[in-house]
Amino acid sequence: MKIFNWAYKILKNLDFSDTWATYLNLVVNIVILIVIAYILDYIFKKILIIILAIIAEKTKSSFDDFLVANKTAKYVAHLVPLYFISKVVPVILKNFVYWESFFAKGVKTYMVFLSLWIIRSIFNSLKDYLKEKPKFSDKPIDSYTQVIMIILWVYAITYLVLILFDTNFKTLLGTFGAISAIIILIFKDTILGLVASIQVTVNDTVRIGDWITIDKFGADGDVIEINLATVKVKNFDNTTTTVPTYSLISDSFRNWRGMQNSNGRRIKRYILIKENSVRFIQPTEIDHFKKIQLITSYIEHRQSDIEKFNTNNNIDKDLAINGRNLTNLGLFRKYLTSYLESHAGINKEMNLMVRHLQPTDKGIPIEIYAFVSDKRWINYEHIMADIFDHIIASVNYFDLEIFELPSNSNRKNYIEE
């Protein structure tokens, strides 16, 4: 106690009044307290950082490296001067009882915030560490840590209100109940984000690294971050779209994870065939179409069945429409099916078909439905383009025509006709 009165004695010897000597002695003690606290903080910060750095070098785990990167040692070092201040302040303020309560509340407030900073740095280190692990690399770790920190912040704020305003918990609950509507309105987005983040995690709707498409927000790319409020999507044009987390449960979106985890990527595209180019195959043309190797055996087998049916049922073939017949479009569809079945890039174990769609005013859509084995975007596009290059070039061999709008040079004649 005497160590904090030396300035008071000197001031009294210099003929200062008791009041002035007491206040000036307090100022000197506070300055000394601040200097000592700063020195203690500096020394222990250096010591802890050096110790943690040595441990990080000697251990194989990268967790301690992240503790260093997130300045955990710096925040922990603040505890030493804080403890020193909490013990010394009551002694310095012995003659200022009305100030002691104020400083005590200030120390407790700083202690609460310092504890939150330490916990946050540890969680950030844990988050960075887990993101390096393949098992957790696609998990929304940011959301987990944010939810925990929100709970801790709510507890801390509640504790601070109880301390600063000398109130009890029941009174505080009554106050919160009275203003709950305002709180919900202010923190609506945060509450929605919290609920959405939990649902996204529990239902495994989206993971980091998933390719998602959200037309409403123009997002089409890989998810690079999921946190409490937003989901960041890196689009394929290298732009970044930020999407509210709650939109993942309130709006529809497409997740391509199923495709990426499957054995193939789907082709679902059609060409339009002019209706007036579809016709029956004449008997004199059979040998010509048999030269197309992929359908030679099909034509022989099919033609045999057709002739047998027509003979057994005494079909009059003077008109081609009578009985059963081959059509150029039917042969073309069979050719496309055989072509896809023999294509090296198509997964034969998944659905494969060539089908009619509902005829339109622009022709008959003939759709290719198959799955490419190589799911990589560039390779997939190359394979699909090669397939349709071949399909378009093959149409003429079956005396069919692809629908296309007339060019500008022919548009006038087209309209007049």
Phi, psi and omega in degrees: 000323183294331183296338181264006181247004184295323179292325179298317181294318179297317180294323178293323178292337178268016175069028172283149177293163182298321180294312180296318180297320181294314182290319179293325176298322177296317180298315180298316180296322179294318178298315179297319179299317180296318180296312180297318179298319179296317180297314179299318180297316181296313183295310184290330175295315178297317182297312182294321179296318179295315180298315181293324178294320178296316179297320181297324180289327186270345181259152179278334181290144179269000182298316180293333175295321178289329175298320178294315182296327182268012173060036179297318180300322179299315181290321179296323180298333179294342181293327183294305178296329178294319177295319178299315180296318182297332179274329186272325184304314178301328179288316180297322185264024181301324181269002180232068185299324182291341176268336186299320180296320180297312180294325179296318177295322178297318179296317180295322178298313179297324179298319179296312181295321179296320178298319178295320179296318179296314180296319179297318180295323178293316179295321177297321178295316179296321179298312179296324180292316182291330180294340177281341182274129180305327183294331184246001186296333181260008181266146180282070182300324180302320180295318180300310183294323180293321178297315179297318181294325177296317178298317179295321179295320178298315178297317181296316180296318177300315180297318180294319178298318179298321182285308188293327184253009176049046181249173178252168187294323180296318178297319180297318178297321178297320178295314178299323179296322181291328183251016184300321181298319179293319180298316180296322180293317182292317185258029182302310183296322180294318179295315178298318179296321179296312180297316181295318181298319179294316181294320178298320181288312184295317183275356180055044182289315182223140174237159173295131182101346178291145172268118180235155177232122177235099185299325183300324182254005180067027181265128178207093182175201185266138176286123181250344180201137174233117175232190188294323186258325188222160171239126180262129181241124175270109183288166183288346174267015177070012169273164180240130178249129178258122185244134175302136183300322184291344178291341179288344176247345181261335181240162178274148175207166182247126176251122184270012182300320180301319178295317182293332180271351181275186182263008180190160177247131193285139164255126177217087185215149183232162170241154183257121179258132177297133183295324184284358176264355179276131183206170175283152177274129178280148180305328181289346183265352186301313182298326178296315182286336177294340179292343176280105194300324184294340182238011181300307182295325179296315182296317180299314181292316183292318181295324177297316178296320182294314180297320179297316180297313183295322179292314181296333183254013177051049182283133176277109183267015174297329172252130185296335184290339182288143176069204181261145185213158168272146175241155179293327178289322178297317177296322180295318178296319178295321178299314180297320178298314179295322179297315179293322180294335180263357183282133184291336184273354184264135175279111185284346182274352178253171184305136179215124177198157172241120190226157171282141165252174180302125178302145181235178178289354179253005177128192181258117178284123174253109189262138173262121179235107182203175182233129179274135182293322181274112186271354179296136192304309184297313180296320178301314180295322179296314181297314180297320179295318178299318180298314183284333171302314181293319180298314182296320180290337184277342187303317184297332181292345179250015178057038176250165179229142176269135180288136170208148179294148180296146178289169181300325182291332182257356187298321182297313179297324181296319180292317182296322179293000000 
